[in-house]
Amino acid sequence: MPNNWELKSHTYDNCNCSVSCGCQFNEPSTHGNCLFSYVGTVVEGQFNGTPLADLKWSLLCKFPGEIEEGNGKRQIIIDERANEAQRNALETIISGEACRPLSNHFSVFGTLCTEFLETLFLPIGLKVNLELRTANVDIPGVVRSTGRPIINKFNGEPFHIALSRPTGSFEFTYGEIGRGTTSVSGEMEMAFEDTWALFCVHHYNQDGLIR
């Protein structure tokens, strides 16, 4: 029987590109490779009747070249508070195995990765405010990250930039743009400072992005 599910997440994404991330404009990445960290809180969700609301998740990926070239390395981290059914549900969704192929960013990244680390179940500290473009992440021993608005250098005020994607996106329909600084330890070691940060709602089901 096909999976029936829905996930709505308030998500913070930080990658190693400049604040004009090429992925959003069909342009090359800033440095010729792509490293990123997604962390989100499920605000609404269920998977075949298993409730998912209030659980947190993280997806870490490293691509040695452009994402479209593949050969990525992936790490999924799931909130340790999740029970066995919730862990299996979130792992299935984030791995991209529960939806129509290539219909959301989990599926796209899963298709383009060739190395998959064992899923971790850890405490995930996340405070994110999509409107204010702020985030604070602490996954002990693995991820530390902070997100903030871009600051207008002329008046010191937050510089408000957002992306609207009414069509053509498999990830979001509207996203706030800021800056982020991330440090990842362990097998997915990476670090970047004052780079692209996205604050958005991921809203998916088995058919892909919900508009």
XYZ file of N, CA and C in Angstrom, residues 3 20-21 50 65 91 98 101 129 174 177 183 197 201:
42
model
N 2.566 4.854 0.672
C 2.644 5.679 1.874
C 1.735 6.892 1.740
N 24.313 34.859 -2.535
C 23.620 34.684 -3.820
C 23.852 33.248 -4.292
N 23.353 32.288 -3.517
C 23.563 30.862 -3.783
C 23.156 30.492 -5.204
N 1.278 7.909 11.889
C 2.213 8.164 12.990
C 2.451 9.665 13.113
N 31.912 18.403 -5.993
C 31.769 19.340 -7.106
C 30.391 19.964 -7.051
N 13.185 9.033 9.002
C 14.310 8.545 8.205
C 13.860 8.233 6.773
N 10.139 8.157 0.285
C 8.699 8.071 0.537
C 7.863 8.902 -0.418
N 9.618 10.157 -7.202
C 11.027 10.470 -7.443
C 11.269 11.912 -7.878
N 13.494 31.492 13.866
C 12.423 32.452 13.628
C 12.492 32.839 12.154
N 8.435 30.055 -0.796
C 8.877 31.361 -0.310
C 9.959 31.135 0.736
N 16.062 35.160 3.196
C 17.502 34.983 3.000
C 18.282 35.728 4.081
N 29.571 24.972 11.963
C 30.715 24.096 12.198
C 30.198 22.690 12.442
N 22.208 31.647 3.950
C 21.283 31.005 4.878
C 19.866 31.206 4.362
N 9.676 27.360 4.934
C 8.771 26.270 5.269
C 8.933 25.189 4.208
